[in-house]
Amino acid sequence: MNRRNFVKNTSLTAAGIAALPITNLFAKKADAKVKIGIIGVGLRGQNHLDLLLRRSDVDLVAVCDTSERMLTSAKNIITKSGKKMPEIFTGDDYAWKKMLDKHQLDGIVIATPWEWHKEMIIGSLDAGVKYVGSEVMIGITLEDHWDVVKAAEKHKAHVMMLENVCYRRDVMAVLNMVRQGLFGEMIHLQGGYQHDLREVKFNDGVNAYGHGVEFGEKGFSEAHWRTEHSVHRNGDLYPTHGIGPVAQYININHGNRFLSLCSFSSKARGLHNHVVKQGGESHPNAKVNFKLGDVVTTSINCANGETILLQHDTNLPRPYSLGFRVQGTEGLWMDVNKSIYIQDKSAKAHQWEDAKQWLDKYDHPLWVRWSKETEGAGHGGMDFFVIHGFIESIKHKTTTPMDVYDAAAWSSITPLSERSIELGNKTVEVPDFTSGQWMYKKPKFALTDAY
């Protein structure tokens, strides 16, 4: 269907997207404090906690978690900051609802296991919170993703998935280069989550580094819940680190969209071999049948003709890499070999050159302005920008840098990849969560040096 027919046959008011406020004439003053609550102060939540406590424009009024161990760590961080101790909510899995009932919050940060995200996002919106920042993912099933989108539209609220890799310094420098046309027209992109997580997935809190073989009830931190997904699910369980930056390069949901995908899964050996090596063949977990293939590969087709290749690879021995490849009609960048080639601009034809000089030259304005503030922030400083963008959006009553439609499109790759594999690697359609508005929405991510 061409654009003319699409416009003719599509109701521009049907989805409620136009109702999501971009600006508000009665916004808070930029120097006003915003009231924030956090659900989940495990290891990841404590990163967000630390960054929120650094800010003079944040009033942290409530914290919720079910783990006394993690709450103790969080309280220590708060005490060391010199800030007032927020009210603590704990005791049961739904203590977060009591927090929402008692406090009128401007925004909330969710850093809990994946299976809780949808319920907590929608529960926060129903309680009147207009800004929700959620760790990835935003749902488990495809229906979950639709539910979150519809809830945000219903409440005219904002849901931002806290995908930090979009703010990685080299990733943003390449975004700057893409937008200035250095690579020409975009043709093909790659990314993924290629990270040996065996020590994370098997961790009893004591033998944490290299020797852990426990998960579930005996597991510590992410091993308590994350490994179960590898037992029962087979798909790209963590696509957003790779797809988030790639989506920004080709304006997904802002003049472009994902059309369809097809996924393949390798055999599963890595987690079983780890248990046997570390715990022995007699260990109970050596009998677990892990469903997740060691390497899951997903191909995506886009409306403007680009192709994307994603890979999920977390169960085998390997160095960390997100495997980015950004390729256009004039050249390409690859992060694995930290190299770049630009036709007629690189020093020698058909030869890689070190990307550093290019990345330094095209350092993104956000990093130029805020590099000092990123010092000490997690993941090389990129965590600063996630919280900064979220808080500044609340203060100025603007849409968040990454919105609910971005969150749904990126996160839904997981259930869609599961479906494709279950159907014998068939190609499946990717839903248009914007209900046609992708054709008219303008790119917004990192187009200001403020946030």
Short mmCIF file of C-alpha atoms in Angstrom, two decimals:
data_model
loop_
_atom_site.label_atom_id
_atom_site.label_comp_id
_atom_site.label_asym_id
_atom_site.label_seq_id
_atom_site.Cartn_x
_atom_site.Cartn_y
_atom_site.Cartn_z
CA MET A 1 0.00 0.00 0.00
CA ASN A 2 1.50 3.35 -0.99
CA ARG A 3 1.50 6.36 1.28
CA ARG A 4 -1.39 8.12 -0.48
CA ASN A 5 -3.68 5.13 -0.07
CA PHE A 6 -2.43 4.57 3.45
CA VAL A 7 -3.36 8.11 4.47
CA LYS A 8 -6.70 7.80 2.74
CA ASN A 9 -7.61 4.58 4.51
CA THR A 10 -6.18 5.21 7.96
CA SER A 11 -7.89 7.15 10.72
CA LEU A 12 -5.33 9.51 12.23
CA THR A 13 -7.24 9.72 15.48
CA ALA A 14 -7.96 6.04 16.05
CA ALA A 15 -5.02 4.93 18.13
CA GLY A 16 -4.89 7.79 20.59
CA ILE A 17 -1.29 8.46 19.65
CA ALA A 18 -1.95 12.09 18.87
CA ALA A 19 -3.18 12.48 22.44
CA LEU A 20 0.23 11.70 23.91
CA PRO A 21 1.51 15.14 24.93
CA ILE A 22 4.81 16.29 23.45
CA THR A 23 4.86 19.58 25.34
CA ASN A 24 2.77 21.25 27.97
CA LEU A 25 2.41 25.00 28.45
CA PHE A 26 2.03 24.43 32.18
CA ALA A 27 5.19 22.37 32.56
CA LYS A 28 7.19 22.35 35.76
CA LYS A 29 9.94 24.90 35.92
CA ALA A 30 13.25 23.45 34.82
CA ASP A 31 14.69 23.94 38.31
CA ALA A 32 11.78 22.23 40.10
CA LYS A 33 12.30 18.96 41.94
CA VAL A 34 10.48 15.88 40.71
CA LYS A 35 9.16 13.21 43.06
CA ILE A 36 10.52 9.80 42.11
CA GLY A 37 9.98 6.26 43.41
CA ILE A 38 11.92 3.10 42.62
CA ILE A 39 10.55 -0.43 42.44
CA GLY A 40 13.47 -2.83 42.67
CA VAL A 41 16.84 -1.96 44.19
CA GLY A 42 18.80 -5.04 43.26
CA LEU A 43 22.20 -4.62 41.64
CA ARG A 44 20.77 -2.85 38.57
CA GLY A 45 18.31 -0.81 40.59
CA GLN A 46 21.13 0.39 42.82
CA ASN A 47 22.86 1.85 39.74
CA HIS A 48 19.76 3.94 39.06
CA LEU A 49 19.45 4.79 42.75
CA ASP A 50 22.99 6.18 42.82
CA LEU A 51 22.39 8.36 39.75
CA LEU A 52 19.11 9.70 41.10
CA LEU A 53 20.74 10.59 44.41
CA ARG A 54 23.40 12.61 42.61
CA ARG A 55 20.80 14.95 41.17
CA SER A 56 19.66 18.12 42.93
CA ASP A 57 16.43 18.12 40.92
CA VAL A 58 15.19 14.75 42.26
CA ASP A 59 13.32 14.11 45.47
CA LEU A 60 13.49 10.35 46.05
CA VAL A 61 10.42 9.75 48.17
CA ALA A 62 9.87 5.97 48.07
CA VAL A 63 11.76 2.73 47.50
CA CYS A 64 10.33 -0.77 47.22
CA ASP A 65 11.94 -4.21 47.22
CA THR A 66 11.22 -7.62 48.71
CA SER A 67 14.87 -8.44 49.51
CA GLU A 68 16.17 -7.27 52.88
CA ARG A 69 19.71 -7.82 51.63
CA MET A 70 19.21 -5.45 48.69
CA LEU A 71 17.30 -2.93 50.79
CA THR A 72 20.19 -2.84 53.26
CA SER A 73 22.61 -2.08 50.42
CA ALA A 74 20.27 0.58 49.06
CA LYS A 75 19.91 2.24 52.47
CA ASN A 76 23.69 2.38 52.78
CA ILE A 77 23.93 4.12 49.40
CA ILE A 78 21.27 6.64 50.45
CA THR A 79 22.93 7.31 53.81
CA LYS A 80 26.31 7.91 52.16
CA SER A 81 24.70 10.38 49.75
CA GLY A 82 23.58 12.58 52.62
CA LYS A 83 20.03 12.67 51.24
CA LYS A 84 16.89 12.11 53.27
CA MET A 85 15.91 8.46 53.65
CA PRO A 86 12.84 7.73 51.47
CA GLU A 87 9.96 5.66 52.78
CA ILE A 88 10.71 1.96 52.38
CA PHE A 89 8.05 -0.48 51.19
CA THR A 90 8.61 -4.22 51.53
CA GLY A 91 7.05 -7.35 52.99
CA ASP A 92 5.35 -8.95 49.99
CA ASP A 93 5.36 -9.06 46.20
CA TYR A 94 2.72 -6.33 45.97
CA ALA A 95 4.21 -3.81 48.39
CA TRP A 96 4.79 -1.61 45.33
CA LYS A 97 1.03 -1.10 45.07
CA LYS A 98 0.97 0.29 48.61
CA MET A 99 3.72 2.68 47.59
CA LEU A 100 1.69 3.89 44.61
CA ASP A 101 -1.42 4.28 46.74
CA LYS A 102 0.37 6.40 49.34
CA HIS A 103 2.59 8.63 47.22
CA GLN A 104 1.72 10.89 44.32
CA LEU A 105 4.80 10.47 42.13
CA ASP A 106 5.96 12.41 39.09
CA GLY A 107 7.89 9.41 37.85
CA ILE A 108 8.81 5.87 38.74
CA VAL A 109 11.79 3.67 37.87
CA ILE A 110 11.23 -0.09 37.59
CA ALA A 111 14.21 -2.44 37.88
CA THR A 112 12.67 -5.82 38.70
CA PRO A 113 12.63 -9.25 36.97
CA TRP A 114 11.21 -9.17 33.43
CA GLU A 115 7.99 -10.97 34.28
CA TRP A 116 6.93 -8.12 36.59
CA HIS A 117 7.49 -5.23 34.18
CA LYS A 118 4.15 -5.18 32.37
CA GLU A 119 2.11 -5.38 35.58
CA MET A 120 4.16 -2.71 37.32
CA ILE A 121 4.15 -0.37 34.32
CA ILE A 122 0.38 -0.55 33.92
CA GLY A 123 -0.16 -0.43 37.69
CA SER A 124 1.89 2.77 37.85
CA LEU A 125 -0.06 4.33 35.00
CA ASP A 126 -3.37 3.36 36.60
CA ALA A 127 -2.19 5.01 39.82
CA GLY A 128 -1.71 8.31 37.98
CA VAL A 129 2.05 8.26 37.34
CA LYS A 130 2.65 10.04 34.04
CA TYR A 131 6.28 8.99 33.53
CA VAL A 132 7.43 5.39 33.89
CA GLY A 133 11.02 4.32 33.24
CA SER A 134 11.33 0.55 32.96
CA GLU A 135 14.35 -1.65 32.60
CA VAL A 136 14.18 -3.95 29.58
CA MET A 137 11.98 -5.85 28.69
CA ILE A 138 8.48 -4.33 28.88
CA GLY A 139 6.64 -7.63 28.55
CA ILE A 140 6.86 -11.36 27.99
CA THR A 141 4.12 -12.06 25.44
CA LEU A 142 3.15 -10.05 22.38
CA GLU A 143 -0.13 -9.25 24.12
CA ASP A 144 1.84 -7.75 27.02
CA HIS A 145 3.38 -5.24 24.65
CA TRP A 146 0.04 -4.20 23.22
CA ASP A 147 -1.35 -3.85 26.75
CA VAL A 148 1.45 -1.45 27.74
CA VAL A 149 0.99 0.65 24.61
CA LYS A 150 -2.77 0.88 25.09
CA ALA A 151 -2.35 1.80 28.77
CA ALA A 152 0.07 4.62 27.91
CA GLU A 153 -2.36 5.94 25.31
CA LYS A 154 -5.33 5.64 27.66
CA HIS A 155 -3.60 7.66 30.39
CA LYS A 156 -1.80 10.02 27.98
CA ALA A 157 1.37 9.03 29.79
CA HIS A 158 4.94 8.20 28.88
CA VAL A 159 6.74 4.86 29.14
CA MET A 160 10.48 4.89 28.50
CA MET A 161 12.48 1.69 28.33
CA LEU A 162 15.82 2.43 29.98
CA GLU A 163 17.97 1.09 27.14
CA ASN A 164 21.41 2.48 27.94
CA VAL A 165 23.38 1.25 24.90
CA CYS A 166 21.64 3.85 22.73
CA TYR A 167 23.82 6.31 24.66
CA ARG A 168 27.14 4.48 24.38
CA ARG A 169 29.75 6.98 23.27
CA ASP A 170 30.92 5.22 20.10
CA VAL A 171 27.33 4.32 19.21
CA MET A 172 26.30 7.97 19.44
CA ALA A 173 29.31 9.17 17.47
CA VAL A 174 28.31 6.79 14.69
CA LEU A 175 24.73 8.11 14.95
CA ASN A 176 26.16 11.59 14.43
CA MET A 177 28.03 10.33 11.36
CA VAL A 178 24.93 8.60 9.99
CA ARG A 179 22.90 11.77 10.33
CA GLN A 180 25.62 13.78 8.58
CA GLY A 181 25.62 11.34 5.67
CA LEU A 182 29.12 9.92 6.09
CA PHE A 183 27.92 6.38 5.40
CA GLY A 184 25.54 7.37 2.63
CA GLU A 185 22.15 5.68 2.48
CA MET A 186 21.70 2.95 5.07
CA ILE A 187 21.60 -0.59 3.63
CA HIS A 188 22.39 -3.22 6.29
CA LEU A 189 22.86 -3.20 10.05
CA GLN A 190 23.87 -5.73 12.67
CA GLY A 191 23.89 -5.90 16.44
CA GLY A 192 23.13 -8.22 19.29
CA TYR A 193 23.84 -9.35 22.78
CA GLN A 194 27.04 -11.35 22.68
CA HIS A 195 28.08 -11.67 26.30
CA ASP A 196 29.15 -14.70 28.35
CA LEU A 197 26.58 -14.67 31.16
CA ARG A 198 27.18 -18.11 32.64
CA GLU A 199 28.54 -16.59 35.85
CA VAL A 200 25.41 -14.42 36.07
CA LYS A 201 22.98 -17.23 35.30
CA PHE A 202 24.60 -19.54 37.89
CA ASN A 203 25.34 -17.55 41.02
CA ASP A 204 24.67 -18.48 44.64
CA GLY A 205 26.05 -15.23 46.03
CA VAL A 206 29.06 -17.02 47.46
CA ASN A 207 30.75 -18.77 44.57
CA ALA A 208 29.86 -15.93 42.22
CA TYR A 209 32.78 -15.91 39.82
CA GLY A 210 33.24 -18.95 37.63
CA HIS A 211 32.11 -21.64 40.07
CA GLY A 212 28.41 -20.96 40.60
CA VAL A 213 25.97 -23.65 39.45
CA GLU A 214 22.84 -22.52 41.30
CA PHE A 215 19.78 -20.70 40.01
CA GLY A 216 16.12 -20.32 40.95
CA GLU A 217 15.44 -20.46 44.68
CA LYS A 218 19.13 -21.05 45.44
CA GLY A 219 20.30 -18.37 43.04
CA PHE A 220 21.52 -14.87 43.85
CA SER A 221 20.51 -11.68 42.05
CA GLU A 222 19.69 -12.36 38.37
CA ALA A 223 20.32 -16.08 38.79
CA HIS A 224 17.28 -16.11 41.06
CA TRP A 225 14.96 -15.44 38.10
CA ARG A 226 16.75 -14.90 34.77
CA THR A 227 18.05 -18.43 34.23
CA GLU A 228 14.53 -19.86 34.34
CA HIS A 229 13.85 -18.13 31.04
CA SER A 230 16.69 -20.14 29.49
CA VAL A 231 15.07 -23.33 30.76
CA HIS A 232 11.65 -22.70 29.28
CA ARG A 233 12.07 -20.30 26.35
CA ASN A 234 13.88 -20.34 23.00
CA GLY A 235 14.32 -17.04 21.21
CA ASP A 236 16.23 -13.79 21.32
CA LEU A 237 15.64 -13.13 25.02
CA TYR A 238 17.52 -9.83 25.15
CA PRO A 239 17.41 -7.96 21.83
CA THR A 240 17.27 -4.33 22.91
CA HIS A 241 21.00 -3.65 23.40
CA GLY A 242 21.50 -4.43 19.74
CA ILE A 243 18.26 -3.27 18.18
CA GLY A 244 17.93 0.01 20.10
CA PRO A 245 20.93 1.77 18.53
CA VAL A 246 20.24 0.16 15.14
CA ALA A 247 16.66 1.46 15.25
CA GLN A 248 17.94 4.99 15.84
CA TYR A 249 20.26 4.77 12.82
CA ILE A 250 17.36 4.04 10.45
CA ASN A 251 14.56 5.98 12.20
CA ILE A 252 12.36 3.06 13.21
CA ASN A 253 8.88 4.37 14.19
CA HIS A 254 9.92 7.77 12.80
CA GLY A 255 9.58 7.37 9.05
CA ASN A 256 10.46 3.67 8.99
CA ARG A 257 9.40 0.48 10.74
CA PHE A 258 10.11 -3.23 11.16
CA LEU A 259 8.01 -5.31 8.77
CA SER A 260 8.86 -8.94 9.45
CA LEU A 261 11.44 -11.19 11.06
CA CYS A 262 12.71 -14.74 10.91
CA SER A 263 14.70 -16.48 13.67
CA PHE A 264 16.90 -19.55 13.93
CA SER A 265 18.25 -21.21 17.05
CA SER A 266 21.31 -23.41 17.44
CA LYS A 267 21.43 -26.45 19.69
CA ALA A 268 21.75 -25.87 23.44
CA ARG A 269 24.98 -27.03 25.06
CA GLY A 270 26.65 -24.13 26.88
CA LEU A 271 24.68 -24.00 30.15
CA HIS A 272 24.67 -27.77 30.62
CA ASN A 273 28.41 -27.98 29.98
CA HIS A 274 29.02 -25.20 32.49
CA VAL A 275 27.09 -27.02 35.22
CA VAL A 276 28.90 -30.29 34.56
CA LYS A 277 32.31 -28.60 34.51
CA GLN A 278 31.74 -26.60 37.68
CA GLY A 279 29.41 -28.83 39.68
CA GLY A 280 29.94 -32.30 38.27
CA GLU A 281 27.62 -34.66 36.43
CA SER A 282 25.90 -35.61 39.68
CA HIS A 283 24.72 -32.06 40.41
CA PRO A 284 20.90 -31.77 40.15
CA ASN A 285 21.18 -28.92 37.65
CA ALA A 286 23.13 -31.16 35.30
CA LYS A 287 19.81 -32.89 34.59
CA VAL A 288 18.07 -29.65 33.56
CA ASN A 289 17.08 -29.49 29.90
CA PHE A 290 17.81 -25.92 28.79
CA LYS A 291 15.55 -24.92 25.92
CA LEU A 292 17.39 -21.74 24.88
CA GLY A 293 19.71 -22.31 21.94
CA ASP A 294 23.25 -21.11 22.50
CA VAL A 295 23.13 -18.77 19.49
CA VAL A 296 19.85 -17.29 18.26
CA THR A 297 19.97 -15.41 14.96
CA THR A 298 17.19 -13.09 13.80
CA SER A 299 16.83 -11.36 10.43
CA ILE A 300 14.55 -8.31 10.16
CA ASN A 301 13.15 -6.60 7.08
CA CYS A 302 12.30 -2.88 7.22
CA ALA A 303 9.80 -0.68 5.38
CA ASN A 304 12.51 1.46 3.78
CA GLY A 305 14.40 -1.56 2.47
CA GLU A 306 17.15 -2.05 5.07
CA THR A 307 17.97 -5.45 6.53
CA ILE A 308 19.02 -6.13 10.12
CA LEU A 309 20.82 -9.13 11.62
CA LEU A 310 20.58 -9.70 15.38
CA GLN A 311 22.33 -12.36 17.45
CA HIS A 312 21.75 -13.50 21.02
CA ASP A 313 24.80 -15.38 22.36
CA THR A 314 25.10 -15.57 26.15
CA ASN A 315 25.79 -19.22 27.02
CA LEU A 316 29.20 -19.88 25.47
CA PRO A 317 32.73 -18.71 26.33
CA ARG A 318 33.41 -15.48 24.46
CA PRO A 319 34.61 -11.91 24.98
CA TYR A 320 31.92 -9.25 25.24
CA SER A 321 30.75 -7.59 22.04
CA LEU A 322 27.45 -6.25 20.77
CA GLY A 323 28.56 -6.93 17.21
CA PHE A 324 27.50 -3.65 15.65
CA ARG A 325 27.82 -3.20 11.90
CA VAL A 326 26.48 -0.06 10.24
CA GLN A 327 26.76 -0.25 6.47
CA GLY A 328 25.65 2.23 3.82
CA THR A 329 26.33 3.12 0.23
CA GLU A 330 29.48 5.06 1.19
CA GLY A 331 31.09 2.86 3.85
CA LEU A 332 30.71 1.03 7.13
CA TRP A 333 31.66 0.82 10.81
CA MET A 334 32.17 -2.40 12.78
CA ASP A 335 32.71 -2.42 16.52
CA VAL A 336 34.21 -5.92 16.78
CA ASN A 337 37.42 -4.82 15.07
CA LYS A 338 36.88 -1.15 16.07
CA SER A 339 37.36 -0.19 12.45
CA ILE A 340 35.78 2.00 9.82
CA TYR A 341 35.94 2.47 6.09
CA ILE A 342 34.56 5.47 4.22
CA GLN A 343 34.82 5.45 0.45
CA ASP A 344 37.07 8.22 -0.93
CA LYS A 345 37.71 9.49 2.60
CA SER A 346 39.61 6.65 4.28
CA ALA A 347 43.40 6.76 3.98
CA LYS A 348 43.69 3.73 1.68
CA ALA A 349 41.17 2.12 -0.63
CA HIS A 350 39.75 -1.23 0.49
CA GLN A 351 41.59 -1.12 3.82
CA TRP A 352 40.23 -0.77 7.35
CA GLU A 353 41.40 2.09 9.50
CA ASP A 354 41.16 2.64 13.22
CA ALA A 355 37.75 4.11 13.99
CA LYS A 356 39.01 6.18 16.91
CA GLN A 357 39.96 9.28 14.91
CA TRP A 358 36.53 9.30 13.28
CA LEU A 359 34.68 8.72 16.54
CA ASP A 360 36.63 11.50 18.24
CA LYS A 361 35.95 13.90 15.37
CA TYR A 362 32.22 13.16 15.35
CA ASP A 363 31.74 12.85 19.11
CA HIS A 364 28.04 13.45 19.72
CA PRO A 365 27.04 16.85 21.19
CA LEU A 366 25.42 15.11 24.17
CA TRP A 367 28.75 13.59 25.13
CA VAL A 368 30.61 16.82 24.44
CA ARG A 369 28.29 18.69 26.81
CA TRP A 370 27.84 16.11 29.59
CA SER A 371 31.04 14.06 29.62
CA LYS A 372 32.10 15.41 33.01
CA GLU A 373 28.76 14.46 34.57
CA THR A 374 29.09 10.91 33.26
CA GLU A 375 32.17 10.24 35.39
CA GLY A 376 31.46 7.39 37.79
CA ALA A 377 28.16 6.51 36.13
CA GLY A 378 27.63 2.86 35.22
CA HIS A 379 28.57 1.18 31.95
CA GLY A 380 31.19 3.72 30.94
CA GLY A 381 28.95 6.69 31.62
CA MET A 382 26.02 5.83 29.38
CA ASP A 383 23.77 5.11 32.38
CA PHE A 384 23.90 8.83 33.18
CA PHE A 385 22.11 9.73 29.96
CA VAL A 386 19.25 7.27 30.50
CA ILE A 387 18.33 8.76 33.87
CA HIS A 388 19.12 12.30 32.72
CA GLY A 389 16.81 12.04 29.70
CA PHE A 390 14.05 10.52 31.82
CA ILE A 391 14.22 13.18 34.56
CA GLU A 392 14.54 16.12 32.17
CA SER A 393 11.48 14.90 30.26
CA ILE A 394 9.49 14.92 33.50
CA LYS A 395 10.70 18.39 34.42
CA HIS A 396 9.86 19.88 31.02
CA LYS A 397 6.73 17.76 30.49
CA THR A 398 8.01 16.53 27.14
CA THR A 399 7.94 13.13 25.53
CA THR A 400 10.79 10.88 26.63
CA PRO A 401 13.81 10.37 24.32
CA MET A 402 12.66 6.79 23.69
CA ASP A 403 8.89 6.38 23.86
CA VAL A 404 6.43 3.55 24.47
CA TYR A 405 6.30 2.68 20.75
CA ASP A 406 10.07 2.30 20.65
CA ALA A 407 9.91 0.13 23.75
CA ALA A 408 7.22 -2.11 22.27
CA ALA A 409 8.86 -2.47 18.86
CA TRP A 410 12.27 -3.38 20.30
CA SER A 411 11.08 -5.59 23.16
CA SER A 412 8.51 -7.49 21.05
CA ILE A 413 11.34 -9.06 19.06
CA THR A 414 11.60 -11.62 21.87
CA PRO A 415 8.11 -13.17 21.61
CA LEU A 416 8.18 -12.80 17.82
CA SER A 417 11.49 -14.68 17.60
CA GLU A 418 10.05 -17.40 19.84
CA ARG A 419 7.06 -17.70 17.54
CA SER A 420 9.24 -17.88 14.42
CA ILE A 421 11.35 -20.68 15.90
CA GLU A 422 8.29 -22.58 17.11
CA LEU A 423 6.83 -22.40 13.60
CA GLY A 424 9.93 -23.95 12.06
CA ASN A 425 11.77 -20.69 11.35
CA LYS A 426 8.90 -19.10 9.48
CA THR A 427 8.83 -15.38 8.78
CA VAL A 428 6.36 -13.55 11.03
CA GLU A 429 4.99 -10.04 10.77
CA VAL A 430 6.07 -7.39 13.25
CA PRO A 431 3.06 -5.41 14.54
CA ASP A 432 2.84 -1.69 13.93
CA PHE A 433 2.39 -0.46 17.48
CA THR A 434 2.02 3.11 16.22
CA SER A 435 -1.07 2.23 14.15
CA GLY A 436 0.31 4.04 11.12
CA GLN A 437 1.78 7.07 12.85
CA TRP A 438 5.34 5.93 12.09
CA MET A 439 4.88 7.55 8.69
CA TYR A 440 4.47 11.00 10.23
CA LYS A 441 6.45 10.94 13.48
CA LYS A 442 9.71 12.88 13.23
CA PRO A 443 12.99 11.53 14.68
CA LYS A 444 13.64 12.93 18.14
CA PHE A 445 16.33 10.88 19.84
CA ALA A 446 19.45 12.88 20.76
CA LEU A 447 18.58 15.79 18.49
CA THR A 448 19.33 18.28 21.26
CA ASP A 449 22.48 18.63 23.31
CA ALA A 450 20.35 19.13 26.43
CA TYR A 451 18.89 15.63 26.92
#
